[in-house]
PDB file of C-alpha atoms in Angstrom:
ATOM      1  CA  MET A1184     -12.200  11.597   3.419  1.00 44.00           C
ATOM      2  CA  MET A1185     -12.499  12.891   0.185  1.00 48.00           C
ATOM      3  CA  PRO A1186      -9.946  15.613  -0.930  1.00 47.00           C
ATOM      4  CA  ARG A1187     -11.418  18.580  -2.272  1.00 51.00           C
ATOM      5  CA  ASP A1188      -9.596  20.782  -4.878  1.00 62.00           C
ATOM      6  CA  ASN A1189     -11.511  23.474  -3.626  1.00 56.00           C
ATOM      7  CA  GLU A1190      -9.458  26.161  -5.422  1.00 59.00           C
ATOM      8  CA  GLU A1191      -9.828  24.639  -8.983  1.00 66.00           C
ATOM      9  CA  THR A1192     -13.800  23.947  -9.289  1.00 65.00           C
ATOM     10  CA  GLU A1193     -14.633  27.233  -6.720  1.00 65.00           C
ATOM     11  CA  ASN A1194     -15.336  29.228 -10.235  1.00 74.00           C
ATOM     12  CA  ASP A1195     -15.842  25.754 -12.131  1.00 83.00           C
ATOM     13  CA  ASP A1196     -18.912  24.274 -12.525  1.00 87.00           C
ATOM     14  CA  ALA A1197     -18.564  22.620 -14.870  1.00 89.00           C
ATOM     15  CA  LEU A1198     -14.669  20.409 -13.863  1.00 91.00           C
ATOM     16  CA  HIS A1199     -16.861  20.683 -10.437  1.00 90.00           C
ATOM     17  CA  GLN A1200     -18.958  18.029 -12.245  1.00 90.00           C
ATOM     18  CA  VAL A1201     -16.841  16.386 -13.545  1.00 92.00           C
ATOM     19  CA  ILE A1202     -15.282  15.591 -10.534  1.00 92.00           C
ATOM     20  CA  THR A1203     -17.765  14.807  -8.821  1.00 90.00           C
ATOM     21  CA  ALA A1204     -19.247  12.539 -11.449  1.00 91.00           C
ATOM     22  CA  LEU A1205     -14.857  10.750 -11.069  1.00 92.00           C
ATOM     23  CA  ARG A1206     -15.265  10.477  -7.108  1.00 91.00           C
ATOM     24  CA  GLN A1207     -19.225   8.881  -6.941  1.00 89.00           C
ATOM     25  CA  MET A1208     -17.419   6.338 -10.083  1.00 89.00           C
ATOM     26  CA  PRO A1209     -18.508   2.810  -9.341  1.00 88.00           C
ATOM     27  CA  ARG A1210     -15.863   0.334  -9.302  1.00 89.00           C
ATOM     28  CA  PRO A1211     -16.281  -3.163 -10.106  1.00 90.00           C
ATOM     29  CA  ALA A1212     -15.598  -6.471  -7.315  1.00 92.00           C
ATOM     30  CA  PRO A1213     -12.277  -7.112  -8.523  1.00 95.00           C
ATOM     31  CA  PRO A1214     -12.961 -11.838  -8.838  1.00 94.00           C
ATOM     32  CA  GLU A1215     -13.416 -13.301  -6.526  1.00 91.00           C
ATOM     33  CA  SER A1216     -10.492 -15.805  -7.819  1.00 92.00           C
ATOM     34  CA  LEU A1217      -7.524 -12.885  -7.341  1.00 94.00           C
ATOM     35  CA  ARG A1218      -8.646 -13.820  -3.179  1.00 92.00           C
ATOM     36  CA  ARG A1219      -8.103 -17.130  -3.377  1.00 90.00           C
ATOM     37  CA  ARG A1220      -5.044 -17.165  -5.989  1.00 91.00           C
ATOM     38  CA  VAL A1221      -3.064 -14.627  -3.731  1.00 92.00           C
ATOM     39  CA  MET A1222      -3.791 -16.101  -0.627  1.00 91.00           C
ATOM     40  CA  ALA A1223      -3.091 -19.808  -1.213  1.00 89.00           C
ATOM     41  CA  GLN A1224       0.274 -19.038  -1.848  1.00 89.00           C
ATOM     42  CA  VAL A1225       0.474 -16.592   1.076  1.00 89.00           C
ATOM     43  CA  TRP A1226      -0.408 -19.570   2.794  1.00 85.00           C
ATOM     44  CA  SER A1227       0.845 -21.727   1.190  1.00 81.00           C
ATOM     45  CA  GLU A1228       4.137 -19.906   1.127  1.00 80.00           C
ATOM     46  CA  GLY A1229       3.033 -18.848   4.699  1.00 70.00           C
ATOM     47  CA  GLU A1230       4.102 -22.298   6.104  1.00 57.00           C
ATOM     48  CA  THR A1231       7.651 -22.089   6.531  1.00 49.00           C
ATOM     49  CA  PRO A1232       9.115 -18.689   8.522  1.00 48.00           C
ATOM     50  CA  ALA A1233      11.435 -16.900   7.141  1.00 48.00           C
ATOM     51  CA  ARG A1234      14.535 -18.871   8.662  1.00 50.00           C
ATOM     52  CA  HIS A1235      14.260 -21.263  11.456  1.00 53.00           C
ATOM     53  CA  ILE A1236      16.304 -24.956  12.369  1.00 54.00           C
ATOM     54  CA  ASP A1237      13.400 -27.475  12.388  1.00 58.00           C
ATOM     55  CA  VAL A1238      15.277 -30.546  14.428  1.00 63.00           C
ATOM     56  CA  LEU A1239      13.835 -33.466  13.834  1.00 64.00           C
ATOM     57  CA  ILE A1240      13.503 -37.479  14.866  1.00 67.00           C
ATOM     58  CA  THR A1241      14.292 -39.512  12.126  1.00 69.00           C
ATOM     59  CA  ARG A1242      14.425 -43.210  14.231  1.00 72.00           C
ATOM     60  CA  THR A1243      13.989 -44.737  17.688  1.00 75.00           C
ATOM     61  CA  GLU A1244      15.217 -47.356  18.444  1.00 79.00           C
ATOM     62  CA  GLU A1245      15.456 -49.625  21.709  1.00 81.00           C
ATOM     63  CA  ILE A1246      18.862 -50.118  23.169  1.00 82.00           C
ATOM     64  CA  ARG A1247      19.573 -51.986  26.130  1.00 82.00           C
ATOM     65  CA  GLY A1248      16.390 -51.506  26.975  1.00 84.00           C
ATOM     66  CA  GLN A1249      16.663 -47.694  26.708  1.00 82.00           C
ATOM     67  CA  GLU A1250      14.530 -45.518  23.558  1.00 79.00           C
ATOM     68  CA  HIS A1251      17.125 -44.139  22.138  1.00 79.00           C
ATOM     69  CA  VAL A1252      16.592 -42.001  18.692  1.00 74.00           C
ATOM     70  CA  PHE A1253      18.587 -40.608  15.814  1.00 73.00           C
ATOM     71  CA  TRP A1254      17.975 -37.321  15.051  1.00 71.00           C
ATOM     72  CA  GLU A1255      19.293 -34.901  12.407  1.00 66.00           C
ATOM     73  CA  ARG A1256      19.170 -30.399  12.127  1.00 63.00           C
ATOM     74  CA  ARG A1257      17.533 -28.504   8.698  1.00 59.00           C
ATOM     75  CA  ASP A1258      18.425 -25.449   8.463  1.00 54.00           C
ATOM     76  CA  VAL A1259      15.110 -23.968   6.274  1.00 52.00           C
ATOM     77  CA  GLN A1260      16.004 -21.058   4.063  1.00 50.00           C
ATOM     78  CA  GLU A1261      13.191 -19.020   3.706  1.00 45.00           C
ATOM     79  CA  HIS A1262       9.894 -19.870   0.673  1.00 44.00           C
ATOM     80  CA  SER A1263      12.239 -23.169  -0.007  1.00 46.00           C
ATOM     81  CA  PRO A1264       9.988 -26.180  -0.945  1.00 45.00           C
ATOM     82  CA  PRO A1265      10.869 -29.220   1.250  1.00 45.00           C
ATOM     83  CA  ALA A1266      12.353 -30.490  -1.187  1.00 42.00           C
ATOM     84  CA  ALA A1267      15.069 -28.071  -1.501  1.00 40.00           C
ATOM     85  CA  ARG A1268      15.457 -28.035   2.783  1.00 41.00           C
ATOM     86  CA  THR A1269      18.929 -28.750   2.529  1.00 42.00           C
ATOM     87  CA  ALA A1270      20.130 -30.925   5.785  1.00 41.00           C
ATOM     88  CA  ALA A1271      22.490 -28.924   7.543  1.00 40.00           C
ATOM     89  CA  GLU A1272      23.710 -31.356   9.886  1.00 43.00           C
ATOM     90  CA  HIS A1273      22.893 -34.521  11.227  1.00 47.00           C
ATOM     91  CA  ARG A1274      23.865 -37.193  14.048  1.00 52.00           C
ATOM     92  CA  TRP A1275      23.743 -40.489  13.383  1.00 57.00           C
ATOM     93  CA  THR A1276      24.575 -41.832  17.161  1.00 63.00           C
ATOM     94  CA  PRO A1277      21.403 -42.375  18.912  1.00 70.00           C
ATOM     95  CA  VAL A1278      20.308 -39.950  22.220  1.00 72.00           C
ATOM     96  CA  PRO A1279      18.382 -41.669  24.950  1.00 72.00           C
ATOM     97  CA  ARG A1280      14.723 -39.938  24.787  1.00 69.00           C
ATOM     98  CA  ASP A1281      15.529 -38.063  27.664  1.00 70.00           C
ATOM     99  CA  ALA A1282      18.016 -36.423  26.635  1.00 70.00           C
ATOM    100  CA  PHE A1283      17.345 -35.709  23.412  1.00 63.00           C
ATOM    101  CA  HIS A1284      15.996 -31.989  24.375  1.00 61.00           C
ATOM    102  CA  ALA A1285      18.550 -31.029  25.875  1.00 51.00           C
ATOM    103  CA  THR A1286      20.883 -31.885  23.773  1.00 49.00           C
ATOM    104  CA  GLN A1287      19.742 -30.489  20.385  1.00 49.00           C
ATOM    105  CA  ILE A1288      19.339 -27.770  22.201  1.00 41.00           C
ATOM    106  CA  ASP A1289      22.986 -25.124  22.132  1.00 40.00           C
TER     107      ASP A1289
ATOM    108  CA  MET B1461      -8.159  -9.509  18.652  1.00 66.00           C
ATOM    109  CA  MET B1462      -8.364  -7.622  14.714  1.00 74.00           C
ATOM    110  CA  ASP B1463     -11.251  -6.795  12.940  1.00 77.00           C
ATOM    111  CA  ASN B1464     -11.881  -4.150  10.485  1.00 78.00           C
ATOM    112  CA  GLU B1465     -11.338  -1.266  12.433  1.00 82.00           C
ATOM    113  CA  THR B1466      -7.669  -2.846  13.495  1.00 87.00           C
ATOM    114  CA  PRO B1467      -5.775  -0.343  11.480  1.00 90.00           C
ATOM    115  CA  ASP B1468      -2.950  -0.964   8.310  1.00 91.00           C
ATOM    116  CA  GLU B1469       0.794  -0.297  10.213  1.00 89.00           C
ATOM    117  CA  ALA B1470      -1.244  -3.447  13.312  1.00 89.00           C
ATOM    118  CA  LEU B1471      -1.889  -5.452  10.724  1.00 91.00           C
ATOM    119  CA  MET B1472       0.621  -4.881   9.430  1.00 91.00           C
ATOM    120  CA  GLN B1473       2.997  -5.741  11.900  1.00 88.00           C
ATOM    121  CA  ARG B1474       1.434  -9.388  12.564  1.00 89.00           C
ATOM    122  CA  VAL B1475       1.974  -9.486   8.909  1.00 91.00           C
ATOM    123  CA  THR B1476       6.096  -9.563   9.348  1.00 87.00           C
ATOM    124  CA  ARG B1477       5.526 -12.231  12.029  1.00 85.00           C
ATOM    125  CA  GLY B1478       3.973 -13.925   9.263  1.00 86.00           C
ATOM    126  CA  ASP B1479       0.604 -14.387  10.148  1.00 89.00           C
ATOM    127  CA  THR B1480      -1.466 -14.913   6.513  1.00 90.00           C
ATOM    128  CA  GLU B1481      -5.189 -13.818   9.179  1.00 90.00           C
ATOM    129  CA  ALA B1482      -3.757 -10.230   9.310  1.00 92.00           C
ATOM    130  CA  PHE B1483      -2.437 -10.415   5.526  1.00 94.00           C
ATOM    131  CA  ASP B1484      -5.570 -10.981   4.489  1.00 94.00           C
ATOM    132  CA  LEU B1485      -7.366  -8.541   5.724  1.00 94.00           C
ATOM    133  CA  LEU B1486      -4.863  -6.111   4.707  1.00 95.00           C
ATOM    134  CA  PHE B1487      -5.376  -7.858   1.053  1.00 96.00           C
ATOM    135  CA  GLN B1488      -9.861  -7.848   1.806  1.00 95.00           C
ATOM    136  CA  ARG B1489      -9.307  -3.710   2.880  1.00 95.00           C
ATOM    137  CA  HIS B1490      -7.385  -2.940  -0.510  1.00 96.00           C
ATOM    138  CA  GLN B1491      -8.293  -5.087  -2.929  1.00 96.00           C
ATOM    139  CA  ARG B1492     -10.316  -2.686  -4.398  1.00 96.00           C
ATOM    140  CA  SER B1493      -8.798  -0.074  -5.576  1.00 96.00           C
ATOM    141  CA  VAL B1494      -5.517  -1.837  -6.150  1.00 97.00           C
ATOM    142  CA  TYR B1495      -7.675  -3.445  -8.819  1.00 97.00           C
ATOM    143  CA  TYR B1496      -9.678  -0.390  -9.819  1.00 96.00           C
ATOM    144  CA  PHE B1497      -6.514   0.912 -10.159  1.00 97.00           C
ATOM    145  CA  ILE B1498      -4.589  -1.777 -12.055  1.00 97.00           C
ATOM    146  CA  LEU B1499      -8.030  -1.581 -14.906  1.00 96.00           C
ATOM    147  CA  ARG B1500      -7.993   1.663 -15.917  1.00 95.00           C
ATOM    148  CA  MET B1501      -4.158   1.922 -16.659  1.00 95.00           C
ATOM    149  CA  THR B1502      -4.390  -1.203 -18.266  1.00 93.00           C
ATOM    150  CA  GLY B1503      -7.408   0.251 -20.086  1.00 90.00           C
ATOM    151  CA  GLY B1504      -9.869  -2.535 -18.185  1.00 90.00           C
ATOM    152  CA  ASP B1505      -7.606  -5.887 -18.939  1.00 92.00           C
ATOM    153  CA  ALA B1506      -8.893  -7.351 -16.599  1.00 93.00           C
ATOM    154  CA  SER B1507      -6.865 -10.883 -17.152  1.00 92.00           C
ATOM    155  CA  LEU B1508      -3.812  -8.629 -17.262  1.00 93.00           C
ATOM    156  CA  THR B1509      -5.483  -6.879 -14.380  1.00 95.00           C
ATOM    157  CA  GLU B1510      -6.522 -10.283 -12.147  1.00 94.00           C
ATOM    158  CA  ASP B1511      -2.458 -11.437 -12.702  1.00 94.00           C
ATOM    159  CA  ILE B1512      -1.019  -7.933 -12.018  1.00 95.00           C
ATOM    160  CA  ALA B1513      -2.999  -7.724  -9.110  1.00 96.00           C
ATOM    161  CA  GLN B1514      -1.868 -10.777  -7.439  1.00 95.00           C
ATOM    162  CA  GLU B1515       1.901  -9.642  -7.950  1.00 94.00           C
ATOM    163  CA  CYS B1516       1.015  -7.060  -6.349  1.00 96.00           C
ATOM    164  CA  PHE B1517       0.411  -7.901  -2.881  1.00 96.00           C
ATOM    165  CA  LEU B1518       2.560 -11.463  -3.311  1.00 94.00           C
ATOM    166  CA  ARG B1519       5.258  -8.306  -3.905  1.00 94.00           C
ATOM    167  CA  LEU B1520       3.856  -7.007  -0.487  1.00 94.00           C
ATOM    168  CA  TRP B1521       4.270 -10.262   1.353  1.00 93.00           C
ATOM    169  CA  ARG B1522       7.819 -11.152   0.525  1.00 91.00           C
ATOM    170  CA  ALA B1523       8.962  -7.932   1.261  1.00 90.00           C
ATOM    171  CA  ARG B1524       6.769  -8.080   4.750  1.00 88.00           C
ATOM    172  CA  GLN B1525      10.075  -8.298   6.713  1.00 83.00           C
ATOM    173  CA  THR B1526      11.740  -5.074   5.220  1.00 84.00           C
ATOM    174  CA  TYR B1527       8.476  -3.033   4.963  1.00 81.00           C
ATOM    175  CA  ARG B1528       9.573  -0.094   7.114  1.00 76.00           C
ATOM    176  CA  PRO B1529       5.559   1.048   8.347  1.00 67.00           C
ATOM    177  CA  THR B1530       7.229   4.475   8.683  1.00 65.00           C
ATOM    178  CA  SER B1531       7.991   5.059   5.392  1.00 58.00           C
ATOM    179  CA  ALA B1532       5.199   5.080   3.755  1.00 68.00           C
ATOM    180  CA  ALA B1533       1.592   4.250   3.692  1.00 87.00           C
ATOM    181  CA  LEU B1534       0.510   0.453   3.306  1.00 91.00           C
ATOM    182  CA  ARG B1535      -2.046   2.243   0.328  1.00 91.00           C
ATOM    183  CA  THR B1536       1.590   4.777  -0.981  1.00 93.00           C
ATOM    184  CA  TYR B1537       3.362   1.673  -0.841  1.00 92.00           C
ATOM    185  CA  LEU B1538       0.655  -0.615  -2.646  1.00 94.00           C
ATOM    186  CA  PHE B1539       0.058   1.937  -5.580  1.00 96.00           C
ATOM    187  CA  THR B1540       3.411   2.283  -5.292  1.00 95.00           C
ATOM    188  CA  ILE B1541       4.228  -1.982  -6.959  1.00 95.00           C
ATOM    189  CA  ALA B1542       1.312  -1.256  -8.181  1.00 97.00           C
ATOM    190  CA  ARG B1543       2.150   1.572 -11.089  1.00 96.00           C
ATOM    191  CA  ARG B1544       5.758  -0.217 -11.291  1.00 95.00           C
ATOM    192  CA  LEU B1545       4.168  -4.285 -12.461  1.00 95.00           C
ATOM    193  CA  VAL B1546       2.295  -2.282 -14.522  1.00 95.00           C
ATOM    194  CA  LEU B1547       4.791   0.248 -16.235  1.00 94.00           C
ATOM    195  CA  ASP B1548       6.327  -3.328 -16.789  1.00 92.00           C
ATOM    196  CA  VAL B1549       3.984  -5.315 -18.281  1.00 91.00           C
ATOM    197  CA  THR B1550       3.726  -1.908 -20.947  1.00 86.00           C
ATOM    198  CA  LYS B1551       6.977  -2.069 -22.099  1.00 85.00           C
ATOM    199  CA  GLN B1552       7.207  -5.513 -22.584  1.00 83.00           C
ATOM    200  CA  GLN B1553       3.333  -5.194 -25.047  1.00 79.00           C
ATOM    201  CA  GLN B1554       5.737  -2.174 -26.362  1.00 77.00           C
ATOM    202  CA  ARG B1555       8.742  -3.499 -27.824  1.00 79.00           C
ATOM    203  CA  ARG B1556       6.145  -6.773 -28.448  1.00 75.00           C
ATOM    204  CA  ALA B1557       4.055  -4.547 -30.227  1.00 73.00           C
ATOM    205  CA  ALA B1558       5.969  -2.928 -31.982  1.00 71.00           C
ATOM    206  CA  VAL B1559       8.505  -5.676 -33.514  1.00 67.00           C
ATOM    207  CA  MET B1560       4.948  -6.768 -34.523  1.00 61.00           C
ATOM    208  CA  THR B1561       3.850  -3.787 -36.048  1.00 56.00           C
ATOM    209  CA  CYS B1562       5.138  -1.018 -38.311  1.00 47.00           C
ATOM    210  CA  GLY B1563       1.179   0.686 -37.878  1.00 43.00           C
ATOM    211  CA  GLU B1564       0.603   4.592 -36.569  1.00 41.00           C
ATOM    212  CA  THR B1565       0.750   5.653 -33.170  1.00 41.00           C
ATOM    213  CA  GLY B1566      -0.067   8.345 -31.087  1.00 39.00           C
ATOM    214  CA  GLU B1567      -1.752   9.174 -28.293  1.00 42.00           C
ATOM    215  CA  ALA B1568      -5.926   7.876 -27.977  1.00 39.00           C
ATOM    216  CA  VAL B1569      -7.994  11.003 -28.244  1.00 38.00           C
ATOM    217  CA  ALA B1570     -11.139  10.734 -26.547  1.00 40.00           C
ATOM    218  CA  THR B1571     -13.954  10.885 -29.680  1.00 38.00           C
ATOM    219  CA  GLU B1572     -16.671  10.680 -27.558  1.00 40.00           C
ATOM    220  CA  GLN B1573     -19.539  12.190 -29.225  1.00 42.00           C
ATOM    221  CA  PRO B1574     -24.116  12.586 -28.163  1.00 42.00           C
ATOM    222  CA  GLY B1575     -26.121  10.233 -29.352  1.00 43.00           C
ATOM    223  CA  ARG B1576     -29.767  10.418 -30.669  1.00 44.00           C
ATOM    224  CA  ALA B1577     -31.825  10.204 -27.553  1.00 46.00           C
ATOM    225  CA  ASP B1578     -32.997  13.270 -26.998  1.00 49.00           C
ATOM    226  CA  PRO B1579     -30.430  14.176 -24.105  1.00 46.00           C
ATOM    227  CA  GLN B1580     -33.471  14.893 -21.523  1.00 49.00           C
ATOM    228  CA  THR B1581     -34.587  11.868 -20.999  1.00 41.00           C
ATOM    229  CA  MET B1582     -31.016  10.198 -20.941  1.00 48.00           C
ATOM    230  CA  LEU B1583     -30.111   9.127 -17.432  1.00 59.00           C
ATOM    231  CA  MET B1584     -27.151  11.672 -17.702  1.00 62.00           C
ATOM    232  CA  GLY B1585     -25.206  10.359 -14.626  1.00 70.00           C
ATOM    233  CA  ARG B1586     -25.037   7.254 -16.549  1.00 79.00           C
ATOM    234  CA  GLU B1587     -24.076   8.543 -19.415  1.00 83.00           C
ATOM    235  CA  LEU B1588     -21.837  10.621 -18.388  1.00 86.00           C
ATOM    236  CA  GLU B1589     -20.139   8.398 -16.848  1.00 88.00           C
ATOM    237  CA  ARG B1590     -20.234   6.350 -19.789  1.00 90.00           C
ATOM    238  CA  VAL B1591     -18.107   9.273 -21.847  1.00 92.00           C
ATOM    239  CA  LEU B1592     -15.806   9.553 -18.673  1.00 93.00           C
ATOM    240  CA  LEU B1593     -14.241   6.813 -18.637  1.00 93.00           C
ATOM    241  CA  ALA B1594     -13.937   6.467 -22.111  1.00 94.00           C
ATOM    242  CA  ALA B1595     -12.471   9.284 -21.538  1.00 95.00           C
ATOM    243  CA  LEU B1596     -10.315   7.792 -19.220  1.00 95.00           C
ATOM    244  CA  ASP B1597      -8.672   5.401 -20.872  1.00 94.00           C
ATOM    245  CA  ALA B1598      -7.956   7.915 -23.463  1.00 94.00           C
ATOM    246  CA  LEU B1599      -5.500   9.842 -21.323  1.00 96.00           C
ATOM    247  CA  PRO B1600      -1.659   8.704 -21.389  1.00 96.00           C
ATOM    248  CA  PRO B1601      -1.100   6.928 -18.532  1.00 95.00           C
ATOM    249  CA  THR B1602       1.082   9.980 -16.544  1.00 96.00           C
ATOM    250  CA  LEU B1603      -2.096  12.012 -17.258  1.00 97.00           C
ATOM    251  CA  ARG B1604      -4.560   8.888 -15.756  1.00 97.00           C
ATOM    252  CA  GLU B1605      -2.539   8.416 -13.223  1.00 97.00           C
ATOM    253  CA  VAL B1606      -3.067  11.027 -10.931  1.00 97.00           C
ATOM    254  CA  VAL B1607      -7.242  11.551 -11.862  1.00 97.00           C
ATOM    255  CA  LEU B1608      -7.208   7.526 -10.640  1.00 96.00           C
ATOM    256  CA  LEU B1609      -5.325   8.163  -7.749  1.00 97.00           C
ATOM    257  CA  ARG B1610      -6.186  11.588  -6.729  1.00 96.00           C
ATOM    258  CA  ASP B1611      -9.973  11.716  -8.261  1.00 94.00           C
ATOM    259  CA  MET B1612     -10.804   8.399  -7.190  1.00 93.00           C
ATOM    260  CA  GLU B1613      -8.650   6.317  -4.489  1.00 93.00           C
ATOM    261  CA  GLY B1614      -8.860  10.485  -2.880  1.00 93.00           C
ATOM    262  CA  LEU B1615      -5.097  10.218  -2.565  1.00 94.00           C
ATOM    263  CA  ARG B1616      -3.384  14.372  -1.096  1.00 94.00           C
ATOM    264  CA  TYR B1617      -0.835  15.099  -3.284  1.00 95.00           C
ATOM    265  CA  GLU B1618       2.395  14.869  -1.531  1.00 94.00           C
ATOM    266  CA  GLU B1619       1.265  10.016  -1.560  1.00 94.00           C
ATOM    267  CA  ILE B1620       0.412  10.686  -5.481  1.00 96.00           C
ATOM    268  CA  ALA B1621       4.252  12.014  -5.829  1.00 96.00           C
ATOM    269  CA  ALA B1622       5.457   9.616  -3.628  1.00 94.00           C
ATOM    270  CA  ILE B1623       3.917   7.085  -5.580  1.00 95.00           C
ATOM    271  CA  THR B1624       4.684   8.234  -8.757  1.00 95.00           C
ATOM    272  CA  GLY B1625       8.243   9.930  -8.478  1.00 94.00           C
ATOM    273  CA  CYS B1626       7.840  13.372  -9.466  1.00 95.00           C
ATOM    274  CA  PRO B1627       7.891  17.000  -8.326  1.00 96.00           C
ATOM    275  CA  LEU B1628       4.666  17.885  -6.157  1.00 96.00           C
ATOM    276  CA  GLY B1629       3.724  20.791  -8.745  1.00 96.00           C
ATOM    277  CA  THR B1630       4.138  18.359 -11.390  1.00 97.00           C
ATOM    278  CA  VAL B1631       1.911  15.836 -10.236  1.00 97.00           C
ATOM    279  CA  LYS B1632      -1.226  18.834 -10.228  1.00 96.00           C
ATOM    280  CA  SER B1633       0.082  20.466 -13.459  1.00 96.00           C
ATOM    281  CA  ARG B1634      -0.635  16.905 -14.566  1.00 97.00           C
ATOM    282  CA  LEU B1635      -4.123  16.657 -13.027  1.00 96.00           C
ATOM    283  CA  SER B1636      -5.257  19.835 -13.876  1.00 95.00           C
ATOM    284  CA  SER B1637      -4.290  19.132 -17.560  1.00 96.00           C
ATOM    285  CA  ALA B1638      -5.957  15.618 -16.842  1.00 97.00           C
ATOM    286  CA  ARG B1639      -9.639  17.501 -16.003  1.00 95.00           C
ATOM    287  CA  GLN B1640      -9.396  19.583 -18.239  1.00 95.00           C
ATOM    288  CA  ARG B1641      -9.137  17.005 -21.076  1.00 96.00           C
ATOM    289  CA  LEU B1642     -12.216  15.393 -18.998  1.00 95.00           C
ATOM    290  CA  LYS B1643     -14.010  18.436 -19.365  1.00 94.00           C
ATOM    291  CA  THR B1644     -13.884  18.591 -22.762  1.00 94.00           C
ATOM    292  CA  ALA B1645     -14.767  15.319 -23.481  1.00 93.00           C
ATOM    293  CA  ALA B1646     -17.658  14.972 -21.189  1.00 91.00           C
ATOM    294  CA  GLN B1647     -19.019  18.694 -22.429  1.00 88.00           C
ATOM    295  CA  HIS B1648     -21.971  17.789 -23.889  1.00 85.00           C
ATOM    296  CA  TRP B1649     -23.488  15.442 -20.661  1.00 82.00           C
ATOM    297  CA  LEU B1650     -22.082  18.662 -17.792  1.00 82.00           C
ATOM    298  CA  ARG B1651     -25.538  20.430 -16.251  1.00 71.00           C
ATOM    299  CA  GLU B1652     -26.095  23.660 -17.815  1.00 63.00           C
ATOM    300  CA  GLU B1653     -24.274  26.121 -15.569  1.00 47.00           C
ATOM    301  CA  LYS B1654     -27.381  28.147 -13.694  1.00 45.00           C
ATOM    302  CA  GLU B1655     -26.970  31.563 -13.724  1.00 42.00           C
TER     303      GLU B1655
END
């Protein structure tokens, strides 16, 4: 609700008219391009949570009749594009797929 | 479930968790006010306004994890960012202008005068609007911003003081001064007071 300034306008009809006109003045809608620009950037940045650990399977291979996975852990920084993400840790030793989740969650 | 009734603070809580849909709702709720404030503070430069408005909302998005809802209402927060951005751009423009020209400087004065049309047949409301807008754009930024925030956006004095970083008394005196200037500029279009 619009606040009133009765004290100032009580005895000043001209001022009251000015303030009323200001309050009723139509305001143009922003261009649609503004929303497109803002939200495109937000969606782009929003794809990456503030900070999290990605565990990626980089390769699978069958070893002695059992499927093994090669994996690595990446520390993802806020707003960093994928190309700039640094691999904080690499595991070159393949892990049986069945044991994979138990291995990488520590 | 989110809709237009969802309070700002509830939406911001979702935004802090990276909820882009909640941010979109907040954006749509506040974009007109923020855009218009910047538009008037930049003297009607639509292109510059769009750039500044974009930056304003992106700063809110990027500050989502440090935003504290108890420190200020969201609209106060947004207007504070918008005002700072406008000031930064204005300073850059002034520096550039000082290098390029050594012409006269000084405060613009609204000099709207009645036209030839018979005032009786004029669309008084529209004319008053046009004259007020010209007078508003001619006000010094420190006066213009308080009129915009108080008389057009309906913010409380305390909120305006927080946005501008001025004491309450300064806000009130600036508002009074700005209103008097607008009244003077628009006096030809105001209705005669009935006795």
